[in-house]
Short mmCIF file of C-alpha atoms and ligand atoms in Angstrom, two decimals:
data_model
loop_
_atom_site.label_atom_id
_atom_site.label_comp_id
_atom_site.label_asym_id
_atom_site.label_seq_id
_atom_site.Cartn_x
_atom_site.Cartn_y
_atom_site.Cartn_z
CA MET B 28 34.29 158.88 89.61
CA VAL B 29 34.92 162.60 90.15
CA ALA B 30 32.30 164.95 88.76
CA PRO B 31 33.70 167.44 86.25
CA VAL B 32 34.10 171.04 87.44
CA PRO B 33 32.63 173.60 85.06
CA VAL B 34 35.00 176.18 83.63
CA SER B 35 32.99 179.40 83.92
CA ARG B 36 32.10 181.06 80.63
CA LEU B 37 31.41 184.19 82.70
CA PRO B 38 34.12 184.20 85.37
CA LYS B 39 33.63 187.88 86.28
CA VAL B 40 29.87 187.60 86.73
CA GLY B 41 28.20 187.05 90.10
CA THR B 42 24.56 187.43 91.14
CA THR B 43 23.14 190.75 89.95
CA ILE B 44 23.08 193.67 92.38
CA PHE B 45 19.26 193.83 91.93
CA THR B 46 18.81 190.25 93.10
CA VAL B 47 21.30 190.64 95.94
CA MET B 48 19.63 193.79 97.25
CA SER B 49 16.09 192.45 96.98
CA ARG B 50 17.01 189.22 98.72
CA LEU B 51 18.74 191.05 101.57
CA ALA B 52 15.89 193.57 101.85
CA GLY B 53 13.49 190.64 102.24
CA GLU B 54 15.67 188.89 104.82
CA LEU B 55 16.22 192.07 106.85
CA GLY B 56 12.69 193.43 106.49
CA ALA B 57 14.04 196.61 104.84
CA ILE B 58 11.98 198.90 102.60
CA ASN B 59 12.86 197.91 99.05
CA THR B 60 13.49 201.02 96.98
CA GLY B 61 16.34 199.19 95.25
CA GLN B 62 15.37 196.83 92.42
CA GLY B 63 13.09 198.32 89.77
CA VAL B 64 9.95 196.51 90.78
CA PRO B 65 6.53 198.06 91.48
CA ASP B 66 4.85 197.18 94.78
CA PHE B 67 1.41 197.59 93.17
CA ASP B 68 -0.58 195.50 90.73
CA PRO B 69 -1.16 195.63 86.98
CA PRO B 70 -4.51 197.11 85.83
CA GLU B 71 -7.40 194.97 87.08
CA ARG B 72 -8.98 194.63 83.64
CA LEU B 73 -5.72 193.24 82.27
CA CYS B 74 -5.55 190.67 85.08
CA ASP B 75 -9.16 189.67 84.36
CA LEU B 76 -8.30 189.21 80.69
CA VAL B 77 -5.40 186.90 81.59
CA VAL B 78 -7.73 184.74 83.70
CA GLN B 79 -10.31 184.78 80.91
CA HIS B 80 -7.80 183.53 78.35
CA VAL B 81 -6.43 180.83 80.68
CA ARG B 82 -10.00 179.66 81.33
CA GLY B 83 -10.83 180.03 77.66
CA GLY B 84 -8.25 177.46 76.62
CA ARG B 85 -5.43 179.67 75.33
CA ASN B 86 -2.88 177.49 77.04
CA GLN B 87 -0.75 175.91 74.33
CA TYR B 88 2.26 177.19 72.42
CA ALA B 89 1.86 180.58 70.80
CA PRO B 90 3.27 181.19 67.32
CA MET B 91 7.07 181.53 67.55
CA ALA B 92 7.17 185.26 66.68
CA GLY B 93 4.09 186.14 68.75
CA VAL B 94 0.29 186.02 68.61
CA ALA B 95 -0.94 187.84 65.49
CA GLU B 96 -3.43 190.01 67.42
CA LEU B 97 -0.67 191.23 69.75
CA ARG B 98 1.72 192.03 66.93
CA ALA B 99 -1.06 193.93 65.16
CA ALA B 100 -1.75 195.94 68.33
CA ILE B 101 1.98 196.72 68.68
CA ALA B 102 2.12 197.85 65.03
CA GLU B 103 -0.85 200.20 65.68
CA LYS B 104 0.94 201.64 68.71
CA LEU B 105 4.15 202.21 66.72
CA GLN B 106 2.14 204.08 64.11
CA ARG B 107 0.21 206.14 66.67
CA LEU B 108 3.13 207.11 68.91
CA TYR B 109 6.13 207.18 66.59
CA ARG B 110 4.63 207.43 63.08
CA ARG B 111 6.47 204.23 62.20
CA SER B 112 4.81 201.81 59.76
CA VAL B 113 5.95 198.25 60.24
CA ASP B 114 5.00 194.90 58.79
CA ALA B 115 3.72 193.18 61.94
CA GLN B 116 4.36 189.74 60.40
CA ALA B 117 7.98 190.36 59.51
CA GLU B 118 9.27 193.06 61.85
CA ILE B 119 7.84 192.50 65.35
CA THR B 120 8.91 189.62 67.61
CA VAL B 121 7.32 189.01 71.03
CA THR B 122 9.95 187.94 73.58
CA ALA B 123 10.28 186.80 77.19
CA GLY B 124 10.73 190.34 78.48
CA GLY B 125 13.10 193.02 77.33
CA THR B 126 15.91 190.83 78.67
CA GLU B 127 15.31 188.08 76.12
CA ALA B 128 14.92 190.60 73.30
CA LEU B 129 18.32 192.08 74.21
CA CYS B 130 19.92 188.66 74.59
CA SER B 131 18.53 187.17 71.36
CA SER B 132 19.43 190.32 69.42
CA ILE B 133 23.03 190.38 70.66
CA GLN B 134 23.39 186.66 69.98
CA ALA B 135 22.01 187.15 66.48
CA LEU B 136 24.36 189.98 65.62
CA VAL B 137 27.67 189.55 67.43
CA SER B 138 30.42 187.18 66.25
CA PRO B 139 33.78 186.52 67.92
CA ALA B 140 36.08 189.60 67.88
CA ASP B 141 33.24 191.95 66.90
CA GLU B 142 33.23 195.16 68.92
CA VAL B 143 30.15 196.38 70.78
CA ILE B 144 29.89 199.90 72.14
CA LEU B 145 28.23 200.33 75.55
CA PHE B 146 27.80 203.60 77.38
CA ASP B 147 28.64 203.63 81.10
CA PRO B 148 26.65 203.43 83.31
CA ALA B 149 25.15 200.52 81.34
CA TYR B 150 22.40 198.09 82.35
CA ASP B 151 24.00 194.88 83.53
CA SER B 152 22.62 192.38 81.02
CA TYR B 153 24.38 193.63 77.88
CA GLU B 154 28.03 192.84 78.52
CA PRO B 155 27.76 189.17 79.61
CA VAL B 156 25.84 188.27 76.45
CA VAL B 157 28.41 190.04 74.26
CA GLU B 158 31.14 188.09 76.07
CA LEU B 159 29.34 184.76 75.60
CA CYS B 160 29.34 185.56 71.87
CA GLY B 161 33.09 186.21 71.92
CA GLY B 162 32.52 189.92 71.26
CA ILE B 163 34.53 192.73 72.80
CA CYS B 164 32.82 195.53 74.75
CA ARG B 165 34.13 199.05 74.32
CA ARG B 166 32.63 200.90 77.28
CA LEU B 167 32.47 204.68 76.84
CA PRO B 168 31.67 206.82 79.88
CA LEU B 169 28.66 209.10 79.55
CA THR B 170 29.47 212.74 80.31
CA ARG B 171 28.68 214.14 83.78
CA PRO B 172 26.53 215.55 85.21
CA ASP B 173 24.10 215.17 82.29
CA PHE B 174 24.82 211.55 81.26
CA GLY B 175 25.18 212.52 77.60
CA ILE B 176 27.17 210.84 74.83
CA ASP B 177 30.74 212.06 74.28
CA TRP B 178 30.56 212.32 70.50
CA ASP B 179 34.27 212.77 69.93
CA LEU B 180 34.99 209.65 71.95
CA LEU B 181 32.33 207.70 70.06
CA ALA B 182 33.70 208.89 66.70
CA ALA B 183 37.20 207.86 67.77
CA THR B 184 36.01 204.42 68.90
CA LEU B 185 33.92 203.42 65.86
CA ASN B 186 35.90 201.26 63.44
CA HIS B 187 35.41 198.48 60.91
CA ARG B 188 35.04 195.89 63.69
CA THR B 189 32.18 197.79 65.40
CA ARG B 190 29.14 195.54 65.01
CA LEU B 191 26.72 197.12 67.46
CA VAL B 192 26.07 200.31 69.41
CA VAL B 193 23.80 199.76 72.44
CA LEU B 194 21.63 202.71 73.44
CA ASN B 195 19.42 202.94 76.51
CA THR B 196 16.92 205.77 76.44
CA PRO B 197 15.20 206.55 78.82
CA HIS B 198 18.37 205.67 80.68
CA ASN B 199 18.66 203.38 83.69
CA PRO B 200 19.96 204.50 86.21
CA SER B 201 20.22 208.25 85.41
CA GLY B 202 16.86 208.98 83.74
CA ALA B 203 18.69 210.87 80.95
CA LEU B 204 17.01 211.02 77.54
CA LEU B 205 18.56 211.14 74.10
CA THR B 206 17.31 214.12 72.07
CA ARG B 207 16.37 214.23 68.41
CA GLY B 208 19.69 215.99 67.83
CA ASP B 209 21.51 213.07 69.50
CA LEU B 210 19.79 210.56 67.22
CA ASP B 211 20.65 212.69 64.16
CA ARG B 212 24.25 212.89 65.26
CA LEU B 213 24.43 209.13 65.80
CA ALA B 214 22.89 208.47 62.39
CA GLU B 215 25.51 210.68 60.79
CA LEU B 216 28.37 208.92 62.57
CA LEU B 217 27.05 205.47 61.68
CA ARG B 218 26.33 206.29 58.01
CA PRO B 219 29.73 205.12 56.73
CA THR B 220 29.86 202.08 59.06
CA ALA B 221 28.33 198.60 59.08
CA ALA B 222 27.28 198.92 62.73
CA PHE B 223 23.80 198.10 63.98
CA VAL B 224 21.97 199.84 66.82
CA LEU B 225 20.30 198.07 69.73
CA SER B 226 18.03 200.59 71.44
CA ASP B 227 16.80 199.54 74.88
CA GLU B 228 13.65 201.63 75.36
CA VAL B 229 11.89 199.66 78.09
CA TYR B 230 11.02 202.89 79.98
CA GLU B 231 9.63 204.59 76.85
CA HIS B 232 6.39 205.70 78.56
CA MET B 233 7.87 207.18 81.74
CA VAL B 234 9.02 210.64 80.69
CA PHE B 235 8.38 213.73 82.83
CA ASP B 236 7.84 217.49 82.88
CA GLY B 237 6.24 217.56 79.45
CA ARG B 238 9.29 216.15 77.67
CA VAL B 239 8.73 214.21 74.46
CA PHE B 240 10.44 210.85 74.20
CA GLU B 241 12.50 210.50 71.02
CA SER B 242 12.40 206.82 70.09
CA VAL B 243 14.65 205.23 67.50
CA ASN B 244 11.28 204.00 66.16
CA GLY B 245 10.64 207.61 65.13
CA HIS B 246 13.98 208.05 63.35
CA PRO B 247 13.69 206.39 59.92
CA GLU B 248 17.40 206.41 59.12
CA LEU B 249 18.47 204.81 62.41
CA ALA B 250 15.49 202.45 62.42
CA GLU B 251 16.79 200.86 59.21
CA ARG B 252 19.77 199.50 61.12
CA ALA B 253 18.20 199.13 64.58
CA VAL B 254 16.53 196.71 66.94
CA VAL B 255 14.23 198.58 69.34
CA VAL B 256 13.36 196.81 72.59
CA SER B 257 10.25 197.37 74.71
CA SER B 258 8.85 195.70 77.86
CA PHE B 259 5.22 195.12 78.81
CA GLY B 260 6.52 194.38 82.31
CA LYS B 261 7.36 198.07 82.72
CA THR B 262 4.37 199.48 80.88
CA TYR B 263 1.75 197.41 82.74
CA HIS B 264 3.36 197.20 86.22
CA ALA B 265 3.87 193.48 85.62
CA THR B 266 7.61 192.81 85.76
CA GLY B 267 6.95 189.21 86.79
CA TRP B 268 5.16 188.36 83.55
CA LYS B 269 8.39 188.61 81.57
CA ILE B 270 6.93 189.70 78.28
CA GLY B 271 8.21 192.29 75.83
CA TYR B 272 9.03 192.66 72.17
CA CYS B 273 11.54 193.93 69.67
CA VAL B 274 11.06 195.75 66.40
CA ALA B 275 13.62 195.42 63.60
CA PRO B 276 13.69 195.46 59.80
CA ALA B 277 12.71 192.10 58.24
CA ALA B 278 16.23 190.81 57.50
CA LEU B 279 17.33 191.62 61.05
CA SER B 280 14.15 190.16 62.57
CA THR B 281 14.74 186.93 60.63
CA GLU B 282 18.13 186.54 62.30
CA ILE B 283 16.80 187.45 65.75
CA ARG B 284 14.00 184.89 65.41
CA LYS B 285 16.50 182.16 64.54
CA VAL B 286 17.95 182.70 68.03
CA HIS B 287 14.66 183.47 69.79
CA GLN B 288 13.15 180.16 68.65
CA PHE B 289 15.87 178.28 70.53
CA ASN B 290 16.11 180.60 73.54
CA THR B 291 12.40 180.47 74.38
CA PHE B 292 10.59 179.36 71.18
CA ALA B 293 7.42 181.22 72.15
CA VAL B 294 6.07 183.40 74.95
CA ALA B 295 3.15 182.72 77.38
CA THR B 296 0.03 182.50 75.19
CA PRO B 297 -2.67 183.78 77.59
CA LEU B 298 -0.55 186.83 78.44
CA GLN B 299 -0.16 187.68 74.76
CA HIS B 300 -3.92 187.47 74.10
CA ALA B 301 -4.72 189.46 77.25
CA ILE B 302 -2.28 192.24 76.39
CA ALA B 303 -3.56 192.36 72.79
CA ASP B 304 -7.13 192.80 74.06
CA PHE B 305 -6.07 195.40 76.62
CA MET B 306 -4.10 197.42 74.09
CA ARG B 307 -7.17 197.54 71.85
CA GLU B 308 -9.57 198.37 74.72
CA CYS B 309 -7.28 200.92 76.43
CA PRO B 310 -4.99 202.48 73.82
CA GLU B 311 -4.72 205.49 76.12
CA TRP B 312 -3.04 203.47 78.93
CA GLU B 313 0.46 204.73 78.10
CA LEU B 314 -0.75 208.32 78.13
CA GLN B 315 -1.41 208.37 81.88
CA LEU B 316 1.93 206.82 82.83
CA PRO B 317 3.98 210.05 82.76
CA ALA B 318 1.63 211.81 85.21
CA PHE B 319 1.33 208.68 87.36
CA TYR B 320 5.09 208.29 87.77
CA GLN B 321 5.83 212.01 87.84
CA ALA B 322 3.54 212.35 90.87
CA LYS B 323 5.53 209.60 92.57
CA ARG B 324 8.84 211.25 91.66
CA ASP B 325 7.59 214.58 92.98
CA LEU B 326 6.36 213.05 96.21
CA LEU B 327 9.70 211.33 96.75
CA LEU B 328 11.67 214.51 96.03
CA ARG B 329 9.44 216.60 98.29
CA LEU B 330 10.06 214.11 101.07
CA LEU B 331 13.80 213.96 100.38
CA SER B 332 14.17 217.72 100.32
CA SER B 333 14.38 217.73 104.12
CA THR B 334 17.22 215.17 104.09
CA ARG B 335 20.91 215.75 103.39
CA LEU B 336 20.70 213.89 100.09
CA ILE B 337 21.31 215.98 96.96
CA PHE B 338 19.53 215.36 93.66
CA GLN B 339 18.51 216.67 90.25
CA PRO B 340 14.91 215.61 89.45
CA THR B 341 15.08 212.61 87.13
CA GLU B 342 13.73 213.26 83.60
CA SER B 343 12.38 209.76 83.03
CA THR B 344 12.23 206.10 84.14
CA TYR B 345 11.17 205.23 87.69
CA PHE B 346 14.62 205.81 89.12
CA GLN B 347 16.12 208.76 91.00
CA LEU B 348 19.84 209.14 91.61
CA VAL B 349 20.81 210.77 94.91
CA ASP B 350 24.21 212.12 95.99
CA TYR B 351 25.00 211.19 99.61
CA SER B 352 28.37 212.94 99.85
CA ALA B 353 27.04 215.21 102.64
CA VAL B 354 26.21 212.12 104.67
CA SER B 355 29.01 209.62 104.19
CA SER B 356 32.36 209.07 102.55
CA LEU B 357 31.80 205.34 102.05
CA SER B 358 31.94 203.95 98.50
CA ASP B 359 28.52 203.52 96.89
CA ALA B 360 28.58 199.73 97.35
CA ASP B 361 29.49 200.06 101.04
CA PHE B 362 27.04 202.91 101.60
CA SER B 363 24.07 201.05 100.11
CA MET B 364 24.94 198.00 102.22
CA TRP B 365 25.20 200.19 105.32
CA LEU B 366 21.92 201.91 104.48
CA LEU B 367 20.21 198.57 104.07
CA ARG B 368 21.49 197.10 107.32
CA GLU B 369 21.49 200.16 109.58
CA VAL B 370 18.69 202.35 108.21
CA GLY B 371 16.48 199.65 106.66
CA VAL B 372 16.28 201.10 103.14
CA ALA B 373 17.44 199.21 100.04
CA THR B 374 19.04 201.24 97.23
CA ILE B 375 21.20 200.31 94.23
CA PRO B 376 24.81 201.53 93.90
CA VAL B 377 25.81 202.88 90.47
CA SER B 378 29.27 201.29 90.28
CA PRO B 379 27.95 197.86 89.15
CA PHE B 380 26.68 199.63 85.99
CA CYS B 381 30.20 200.84 85.17
CA ARG B 382 33.53 199.32 84.20
CA SER B 383 35.60 202.32 85.20
CA TYR B 384 34.02 204.14 88.07
CA ALA B 385 35.41 207.29 89.64
CA ALA B 386 35.99 206.29 93.24
CA GLU B 387 34.98 209.73 94.51
CA GLN B 388 31.41 209.39 93.22
CA ARG B 389 28.88 209.15 96.00
CA VAL B 390 25.64 208.29 94.25
CA VAL B 391 22.99 205.59 94.73
CA ARG B 392 19.73 204.88 92.88
CA LEU B 393 16.26 204.88 94.42
CA CYS B 394 13.25 203.29 92.70
CA PHE B 395 9.95 205.18 93.05
CA ALA B 396 7.65 202.61 91.43
CA LYS B 397 6.17 202.24 94.90
CA GLN B 398 2.95 202.98 96.71
CA ASP B 399 2.98 206.46 98.24
CA ASP B 400 3.08 204.97 101.73
CA THR B 401 6.18 202.98 100.85
CA LEU B 402 7.87 206.16 99.62
CA ARG B 403 6.84 207.99 102.82
CA ALA B 404 8.19 205.18 105.00
CA ALA B 405 11.49 205.08 103.08
CA ALA B 406 11.89 208.87 103.28
CA ALA B 407 11.13 208.87 107.01
CA ARG B 408 14.04 206.48 107.51
CA LEU B 409 16.32 208.47 105.20
CA ALA B 410 15.50 211.64 107.20
CA SER B 411 17.59 210.17 110.04
CA LEU B 412 20.77 210.44 107.96
N1 PMP V 7 16.66 197.10 80.14
C1 PMP V 7 16.67 197.92 81.19
C2 PMP V 7 17.42 199.20 81.10
C3 PMP V 7 16.01 197.58 82.36
O1 PMP V 7 16.06 198.38 83.42
C4 PMP V 7 15.30 196.37 82.40
C5 PMP V 7 14.53 196.05 83.66
N2 PMP V 7 14.73 194.87 84.20
C6 PMP V 7 15.31 195.52 81.27
C7 PMP V 7 16.00 195.93 80.16
C8 PMP V 7 14.64 194.19 81.24
O2 PMP V 7 13.27 194.23 81.04
P1 PMP V 7 12.35 192.97 81.33
O3 PMP V 7 12.06 192.97 82.79
O4 PMP V 7 11.16 193.16 80.47
O5 PMP V 7 13.13 191.75 80.93
N1 LIG V 8 15.76 196.45 85.62
C1 LIG V 8 15.63 196.30 87.03
C2 LIG V 8 16.41 197.41 87.72
O1 LIG V 8 17.17 198.12 87.09
C3 LIG V 8 16.13 195.00 87.56
C4 LIG V 8 15.74 193.77 86.87
C5 LIG V 8 16.49 192.61 87.42
O2 LIG V 8 16.51 192.41 88.62
N2 LIG V 8 17.12 191.89 86.56
O3 LIG V 8 16.26 197.54 88.89
#
């Protein structure tokens, strides 16, 4: 008997650039400033709480939508930071990371032939899920050099088939932020449409130079038609825990939960209890993140200022784009591979985030969620360029 050969549902998809770069960095012993992954630990108290809850017998299935104490703590945070009042029972769903929140939300909302608007560069997980649902991605380039929305293009693209507009603010990989004016403008454009908004805000607490982050959570008109996604992995330096949540009006949350209950059913119970306790004990945790990451950004940029790389300080996230056109004329994919193999520094090219990518762009992304010594070691190698 001959085993059947699968027909790929995602023929254009390979292994993500983040996985490829981290694996190669490990094999080659390179410094990994590629994938967005901290090389330091979550807060010690939070780790102790996880152990405490594992030892304390919190080891069986959590409620499908999330542990009540955690959802209550999230609701308090939404009120405190964004002045948004939510019904924690009906409007907050705890998910297996931001990734699952994005995936379950897209699956809940997108039917075959529905159109979904993505802005390029776009995080890599959105499009494959839309395609699995039979949806059609309309990818609109962000303007350069500021990575803003081209409003005329968006207005011209919206139509009766548009089901979803995917936002990512703070933006990976550019660090650009949407302003209050942007959110107002989007609300106005969407008013006559039946489109929903999926706002990927996993870097919500990493915003620099005194800027204020404008969340869709703080925009009542958009919030009525939006799913807002957050990640505890980013907020607590714990990307490996794969825990996050999404906030959406009750009718929308009901549909998302129908999918979530079959994607994961429920999320790791001891982690949920530990995070709920930590949020109550340390509500100020988020407040120190801007200074913490801004110091790392500033260190990296100070070190890079003696190299031939060109950059604009990133406004947010833990990513910095650098222009290497003074160093090499290789494409970004070839340059980051060369840099990894010859210089021993892993970076992420920008082209995998884009469908149409201007071949003359010479930009790669560096992650600065790293110990200062890691940043110093990476910069010392980059100084040889
Ligand atoms: N969205 C963006 C823009 C990201 O960079 C990431 C990081 N992996 C995610 C979503 C996924 O978050 P999580 O690790 O919580 O699944
Ligand atoms: N979000 C991370 C990044 O942009 C990668 C996460 C992943 O590897 N899927 O680097």
